[in-house]
Coordinates of C-alpha atoms and ligand atoms in Angstrom, one line a residue:
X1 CA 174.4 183.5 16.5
X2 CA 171.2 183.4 18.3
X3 CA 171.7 181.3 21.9
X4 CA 170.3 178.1 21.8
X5 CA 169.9 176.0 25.2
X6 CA 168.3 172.2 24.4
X7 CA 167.8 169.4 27.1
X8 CA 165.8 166.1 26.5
X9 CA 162.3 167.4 27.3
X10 CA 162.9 169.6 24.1
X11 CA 162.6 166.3 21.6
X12 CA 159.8 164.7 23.9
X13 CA 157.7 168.0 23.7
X14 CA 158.6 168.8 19.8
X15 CA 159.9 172.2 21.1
X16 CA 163.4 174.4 20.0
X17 CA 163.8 175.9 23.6
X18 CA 163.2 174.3 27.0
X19 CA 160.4 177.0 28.1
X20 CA 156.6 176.4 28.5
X21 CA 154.1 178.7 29.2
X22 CA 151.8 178.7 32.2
X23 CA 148.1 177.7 31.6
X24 CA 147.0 181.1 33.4
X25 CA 142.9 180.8 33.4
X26 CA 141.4 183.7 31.4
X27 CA 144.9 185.1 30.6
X28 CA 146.7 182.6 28.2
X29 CA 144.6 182.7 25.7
X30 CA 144.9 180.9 22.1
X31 CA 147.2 183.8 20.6
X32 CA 149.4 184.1 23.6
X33 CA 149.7 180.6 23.4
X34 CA 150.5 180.4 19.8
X35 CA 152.9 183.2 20.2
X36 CA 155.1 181.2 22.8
X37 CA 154.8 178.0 20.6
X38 CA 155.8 179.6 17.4
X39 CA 158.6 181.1 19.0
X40 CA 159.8 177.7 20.0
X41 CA 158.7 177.3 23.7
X42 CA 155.0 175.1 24.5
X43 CA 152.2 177.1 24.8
X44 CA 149.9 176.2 27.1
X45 CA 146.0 177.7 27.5
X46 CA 144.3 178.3 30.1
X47 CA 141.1 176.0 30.7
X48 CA 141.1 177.3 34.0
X49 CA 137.7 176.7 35.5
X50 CA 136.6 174.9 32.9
X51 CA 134.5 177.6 30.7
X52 CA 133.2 175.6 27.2
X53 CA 132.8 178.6 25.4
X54 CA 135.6 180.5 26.1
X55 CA 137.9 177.4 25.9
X56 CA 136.7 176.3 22.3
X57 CA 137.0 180.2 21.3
X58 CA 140.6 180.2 22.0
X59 CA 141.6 176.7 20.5
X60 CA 140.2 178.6 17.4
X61 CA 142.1 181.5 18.1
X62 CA 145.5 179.3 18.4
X63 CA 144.9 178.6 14.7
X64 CA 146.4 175.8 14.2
X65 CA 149.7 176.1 16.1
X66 CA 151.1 173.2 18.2
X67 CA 149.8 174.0 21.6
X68 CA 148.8 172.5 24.6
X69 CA 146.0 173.1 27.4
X70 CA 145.5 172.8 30.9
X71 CA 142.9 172.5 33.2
X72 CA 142.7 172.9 37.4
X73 CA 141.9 169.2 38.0
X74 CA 139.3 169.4 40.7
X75 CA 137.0 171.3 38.5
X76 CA 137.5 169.1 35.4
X77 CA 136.2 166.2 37.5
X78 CA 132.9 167.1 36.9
X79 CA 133.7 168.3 33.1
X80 CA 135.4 165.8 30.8
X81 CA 133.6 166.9 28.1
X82 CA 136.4 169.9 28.5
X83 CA 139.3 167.5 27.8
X84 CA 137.5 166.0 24.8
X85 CA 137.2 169.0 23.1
X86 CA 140.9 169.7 23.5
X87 CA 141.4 166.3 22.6
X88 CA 139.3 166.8 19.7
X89 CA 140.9 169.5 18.4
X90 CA 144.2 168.1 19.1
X91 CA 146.7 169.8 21.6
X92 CA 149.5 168.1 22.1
X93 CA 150.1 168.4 25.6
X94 CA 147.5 168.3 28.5
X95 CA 148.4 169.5 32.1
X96 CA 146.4 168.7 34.8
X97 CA 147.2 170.7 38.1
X98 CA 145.6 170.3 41.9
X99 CA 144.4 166.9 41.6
X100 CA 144.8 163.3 41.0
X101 CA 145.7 162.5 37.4
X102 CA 145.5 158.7 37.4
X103 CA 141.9 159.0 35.8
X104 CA 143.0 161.0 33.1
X105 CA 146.3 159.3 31.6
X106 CA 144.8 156.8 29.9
X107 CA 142.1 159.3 27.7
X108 CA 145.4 161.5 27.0
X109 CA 147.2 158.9 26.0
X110 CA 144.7 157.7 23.7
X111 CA 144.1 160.6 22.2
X112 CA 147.8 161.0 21.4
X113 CA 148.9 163.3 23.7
X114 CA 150.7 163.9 26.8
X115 CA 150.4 164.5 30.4
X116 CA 151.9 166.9 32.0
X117 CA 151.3 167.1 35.7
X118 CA 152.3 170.2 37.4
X119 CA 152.6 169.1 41.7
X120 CA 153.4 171.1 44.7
X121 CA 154.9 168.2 47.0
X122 CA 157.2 165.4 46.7
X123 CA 154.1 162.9 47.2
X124 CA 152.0 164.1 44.7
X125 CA 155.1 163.7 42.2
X126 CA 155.4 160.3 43.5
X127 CA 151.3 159.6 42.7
X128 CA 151.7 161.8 39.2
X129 CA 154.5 159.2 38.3
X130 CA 153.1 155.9 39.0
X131 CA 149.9 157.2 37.0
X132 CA 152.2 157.3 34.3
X133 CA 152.8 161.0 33.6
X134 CA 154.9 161.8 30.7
X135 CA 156.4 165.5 32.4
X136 CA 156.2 166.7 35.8
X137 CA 156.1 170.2 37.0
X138 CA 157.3 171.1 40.2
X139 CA 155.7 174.3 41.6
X140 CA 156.3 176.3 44.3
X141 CA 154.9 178.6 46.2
X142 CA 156.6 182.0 44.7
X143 CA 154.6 181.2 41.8
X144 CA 151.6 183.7 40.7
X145 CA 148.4 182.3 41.4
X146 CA 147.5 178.9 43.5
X147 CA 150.1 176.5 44.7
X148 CA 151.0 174.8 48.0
X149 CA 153.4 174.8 50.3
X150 CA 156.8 174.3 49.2
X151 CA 159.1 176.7 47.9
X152 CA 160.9 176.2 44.3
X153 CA 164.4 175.9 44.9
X154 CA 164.5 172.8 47.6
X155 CA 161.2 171.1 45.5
X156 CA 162.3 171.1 42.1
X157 CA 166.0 168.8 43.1
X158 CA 163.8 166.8 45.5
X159 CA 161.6 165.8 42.7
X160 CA 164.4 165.7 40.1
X161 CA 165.6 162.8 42.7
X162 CA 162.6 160.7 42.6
X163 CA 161.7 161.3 39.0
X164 CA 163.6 158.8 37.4
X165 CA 163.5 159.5 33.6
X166 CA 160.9 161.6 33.7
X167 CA 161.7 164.8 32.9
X168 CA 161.0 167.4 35.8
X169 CA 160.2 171.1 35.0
X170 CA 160.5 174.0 37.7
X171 CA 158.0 176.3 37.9
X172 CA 156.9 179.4 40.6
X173 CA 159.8 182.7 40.5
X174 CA 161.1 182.0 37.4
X175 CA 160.8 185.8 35.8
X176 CA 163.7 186.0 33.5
X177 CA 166.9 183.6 32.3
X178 CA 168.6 183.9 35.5
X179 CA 165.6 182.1 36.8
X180 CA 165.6 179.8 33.7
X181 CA 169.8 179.1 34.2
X182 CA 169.0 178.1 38.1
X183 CA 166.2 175.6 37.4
X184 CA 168.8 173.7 35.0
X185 CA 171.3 173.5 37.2
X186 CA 169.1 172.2 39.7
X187 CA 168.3 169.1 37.3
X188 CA 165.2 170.4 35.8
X189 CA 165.0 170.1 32.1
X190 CA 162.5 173.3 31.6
X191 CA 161.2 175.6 32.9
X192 CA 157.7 177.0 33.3
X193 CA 156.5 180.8 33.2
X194 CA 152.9 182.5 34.5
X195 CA 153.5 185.9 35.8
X196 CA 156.3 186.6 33.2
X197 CA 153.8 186.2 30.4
X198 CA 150.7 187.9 32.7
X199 CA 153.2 190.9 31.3
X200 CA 153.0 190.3 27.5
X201 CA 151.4 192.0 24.7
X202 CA 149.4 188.9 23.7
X203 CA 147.8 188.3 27.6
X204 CA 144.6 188.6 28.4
X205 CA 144.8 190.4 31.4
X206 CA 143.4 193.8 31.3
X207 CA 145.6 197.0 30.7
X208 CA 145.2 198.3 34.0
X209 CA 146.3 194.9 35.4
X210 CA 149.2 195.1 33.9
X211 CA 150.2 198.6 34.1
X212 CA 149.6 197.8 37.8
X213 CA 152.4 194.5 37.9
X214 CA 155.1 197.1 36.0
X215 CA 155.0 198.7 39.1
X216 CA 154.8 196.9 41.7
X217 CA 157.1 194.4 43.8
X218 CA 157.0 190.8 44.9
X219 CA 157.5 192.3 48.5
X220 CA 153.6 193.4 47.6
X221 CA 152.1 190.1 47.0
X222 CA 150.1 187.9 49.7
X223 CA 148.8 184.8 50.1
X224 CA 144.4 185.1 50.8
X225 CA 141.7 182.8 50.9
X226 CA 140.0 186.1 50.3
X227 CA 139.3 186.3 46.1
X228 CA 138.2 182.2 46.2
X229 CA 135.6 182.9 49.1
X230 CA 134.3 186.2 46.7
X231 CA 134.3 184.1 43.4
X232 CA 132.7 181.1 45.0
X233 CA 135.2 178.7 44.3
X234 CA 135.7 175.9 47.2
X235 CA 139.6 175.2 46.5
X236 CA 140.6 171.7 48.7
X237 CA 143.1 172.3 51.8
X238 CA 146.2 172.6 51.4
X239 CA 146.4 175.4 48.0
X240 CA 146.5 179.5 48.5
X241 CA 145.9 181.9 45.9
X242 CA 149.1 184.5 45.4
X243 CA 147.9 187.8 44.5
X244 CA 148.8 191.7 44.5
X245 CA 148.0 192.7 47.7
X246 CA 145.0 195.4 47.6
X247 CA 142.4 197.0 49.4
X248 CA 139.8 194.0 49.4
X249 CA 143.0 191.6 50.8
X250 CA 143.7 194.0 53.8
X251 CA 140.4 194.6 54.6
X252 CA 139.8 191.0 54.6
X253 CA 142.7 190.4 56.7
X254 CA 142.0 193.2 59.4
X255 CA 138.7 191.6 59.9
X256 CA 137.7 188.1 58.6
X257 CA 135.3 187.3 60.5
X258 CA 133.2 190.8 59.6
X259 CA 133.7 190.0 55.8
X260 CA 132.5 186.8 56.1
X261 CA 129.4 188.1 57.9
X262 CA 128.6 190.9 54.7
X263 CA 129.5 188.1 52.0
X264 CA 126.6 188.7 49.9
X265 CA 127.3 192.7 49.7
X266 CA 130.9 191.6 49.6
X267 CA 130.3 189.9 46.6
X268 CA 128.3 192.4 45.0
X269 CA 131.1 194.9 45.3
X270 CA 133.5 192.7 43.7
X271 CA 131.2 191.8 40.9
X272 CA 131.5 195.5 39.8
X273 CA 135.2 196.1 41.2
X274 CA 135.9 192.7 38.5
X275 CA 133.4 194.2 35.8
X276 CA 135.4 197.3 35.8
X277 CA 138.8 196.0 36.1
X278 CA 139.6 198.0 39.1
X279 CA 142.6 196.8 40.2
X280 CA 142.4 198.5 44.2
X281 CA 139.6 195.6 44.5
X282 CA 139.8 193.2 41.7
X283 CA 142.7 190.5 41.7
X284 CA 146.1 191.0 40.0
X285 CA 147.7 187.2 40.0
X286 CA 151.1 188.0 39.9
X287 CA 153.8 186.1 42.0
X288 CA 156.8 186.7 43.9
X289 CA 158.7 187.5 40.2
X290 CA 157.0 191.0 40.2
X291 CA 160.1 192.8 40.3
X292 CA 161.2 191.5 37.5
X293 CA 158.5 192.5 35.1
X294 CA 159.3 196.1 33.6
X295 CA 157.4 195.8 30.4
X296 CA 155.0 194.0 28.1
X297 CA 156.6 193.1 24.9
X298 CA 155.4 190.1 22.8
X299 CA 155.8 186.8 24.0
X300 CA 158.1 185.6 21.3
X301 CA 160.4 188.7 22.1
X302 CA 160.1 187.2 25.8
X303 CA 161.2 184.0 24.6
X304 CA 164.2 185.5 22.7
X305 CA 164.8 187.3 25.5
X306 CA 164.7 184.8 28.1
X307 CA 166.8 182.3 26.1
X308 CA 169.7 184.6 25.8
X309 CA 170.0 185.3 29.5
X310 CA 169.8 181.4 30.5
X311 CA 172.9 181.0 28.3
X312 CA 174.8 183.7 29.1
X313 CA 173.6 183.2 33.5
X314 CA 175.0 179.3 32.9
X315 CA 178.0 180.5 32.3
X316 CA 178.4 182.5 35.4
X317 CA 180.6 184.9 34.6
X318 CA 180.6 186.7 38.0
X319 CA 181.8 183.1 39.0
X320 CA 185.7 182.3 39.5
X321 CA 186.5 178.7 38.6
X322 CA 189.7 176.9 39.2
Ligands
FMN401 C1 147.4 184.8 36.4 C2 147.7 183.3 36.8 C3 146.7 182.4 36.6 C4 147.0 181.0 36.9 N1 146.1 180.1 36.6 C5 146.4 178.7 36.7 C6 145.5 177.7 36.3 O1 144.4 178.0 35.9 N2 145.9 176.4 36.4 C7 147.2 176.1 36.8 O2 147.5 174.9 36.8 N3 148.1 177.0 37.2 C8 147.7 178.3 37.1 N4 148.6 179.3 37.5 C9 149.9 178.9 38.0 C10 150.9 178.5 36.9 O3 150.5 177.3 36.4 C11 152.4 178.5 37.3 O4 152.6 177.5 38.2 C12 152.9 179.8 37.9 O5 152.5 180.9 37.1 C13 154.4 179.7 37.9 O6 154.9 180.8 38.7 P1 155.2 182.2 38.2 O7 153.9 182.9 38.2 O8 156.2 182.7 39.2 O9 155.9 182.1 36.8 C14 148.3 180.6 37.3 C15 149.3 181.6 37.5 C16 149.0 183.0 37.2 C17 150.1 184.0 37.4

């Protein structure tokens, strides 16, 4: 008999296992998305910047499978016409990430939906629950790609605390069922994978990307301003990118201030390093979990996968009760 593991976010979110998928901008797409949902954990894409094209492309390409989509909040401020087409279409889930939700429950709502707000401190869970948020996410920093300051293990019970009813889901190091197992016991009802999935058949990361994260270690990864400053993008305070550390990181680091001085031909060389997906220069958003990704199977094998170790880690048999 197949493992099954099932906790109250499972009915709220219409879902047979307590596992989402990380909105990963430009890498979960619509079929990695699907894949995840159809193998019984939430798919999420990822809206990312907030590209129309590209976003109503891989709606399509979810054909039709119960997903959800999420957006970096900041940049959706200035693009709501984003959330109505995912509205539109009819995802069931929206998450909103590095911002203020309040102005966005209501629309969600509305529309049917709900709001997941993923948060990287205690008081933003606080704001994300008096908005009314139907799911929080507590992130920390291990996690591949942006997040704050705080570190998964102590957030995720610190939230749990404050949370009420809400369900809480633990997101940022979570790489395989072990990961899974220790979010439950620390009160979260789910949990939440990027970096995991960055490694799947159905990701839209390039090949050499991912060849690259097979390899490498979390002892490799850094936090940089460096890849926001290249692409242009003016994050708020208080949120660092988590990358593979590469050539363009340590050169940034040896010598800021020289970098920021050659920014245009900077820019120009990352433009091609990007075009070309060359990993020595382009950015691999991977998190602390590197280690634990050896392969790329399909997501719904991941799921599988992931499932069996939670039950078998919660029940600890290296453990000694009496
Ligand atoms: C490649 C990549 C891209 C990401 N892009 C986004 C994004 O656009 N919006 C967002 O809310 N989170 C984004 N994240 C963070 C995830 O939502 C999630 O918190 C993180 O992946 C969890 O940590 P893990 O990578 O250790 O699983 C990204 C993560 C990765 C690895």
């Amino acid at each position: 008999m197949p493992a099954t593991l099932t906790t109250p976010l499972c009915e709220l979110l219409g879902i047979r296992h307590p596992l989402l998928l990380a909105p990963m901008a430009g890498v979960a797409g619509g079929a990695l998305a699907a894949a995840v949902s159809r193998a019984g954990g939430l798919g999420i894409i990822g809206g990312g910047y907030g590209d129309p094209e590209w976003l109503g492309a891989e709606l399509a390409r979810a054909a039709g499978a119960r997903i959800g989509v999420g957006f970096i909040t900041w940049r959706l401020d200035a693009r709501a016409a984003l959330l109505d087409m995912s509205l539109d279409h009819g995802v069931a889930a929206v998450l909103l990430s590095f911002g203020e939700v309040a102005p966005y429950v209501d629309r969600v709502h509305g529309a049917g939906a709900l709001l997941i707000a993923q948060v990287q401190s205690v008081a933003q869970a606080r704001a994300a629950l008096r908005a009314g948020a139907d799911v929080i996410i507590a992130q920390g920093c291990e996690a591949g790609g942006h997040a704050g300051r705080r570190a998964t293990l102590p957030l995720v019970p610190a939230v749990v605390d404050i949370a009420g009813n809400c369900p809480v889901v633990a997101a940022g190091g979570i790489g395989d069922g072990r990961g899974v197992a220790a979010a439950l016991v620390l009160g979260a009802q789910g949990a939440m994978l990027g970096s995991r999935f960055y490694a799947s058949a159905e990701s839209l990361a390039g090949e050499a990307a991912r060849a690259r994260v097979v390899e490498a270690g979390g002892d490799e990864t850094v936090r940089s301003p460096v890849f926001d400053v290249l692409r242009g993008w003016e994050w708020p305070a208080g949120y660092a990118l988590r990358t593979l550390a590469n050539e363009t990181t340590a050169r940034h680091a040896a010598a800021p201030d020289s970098f920021a001085a050659a920014l245009a031909s900077e820019r120009e060389r990352f433009a091609r390093a990007q075009a070309a997906g060359h990993v020595a220069r382009a950015p691999v958003i991977v998190g602390e979990v590197a280690d634990l990704l050896r392969d790329t199977p399909p997501a719904a094998t991941l799921v599988r996968r992931i499932v069996d170790e939670a039950a078998a880690a919660l029940s600890a048999p290296h453990v000694q009760r009496s």
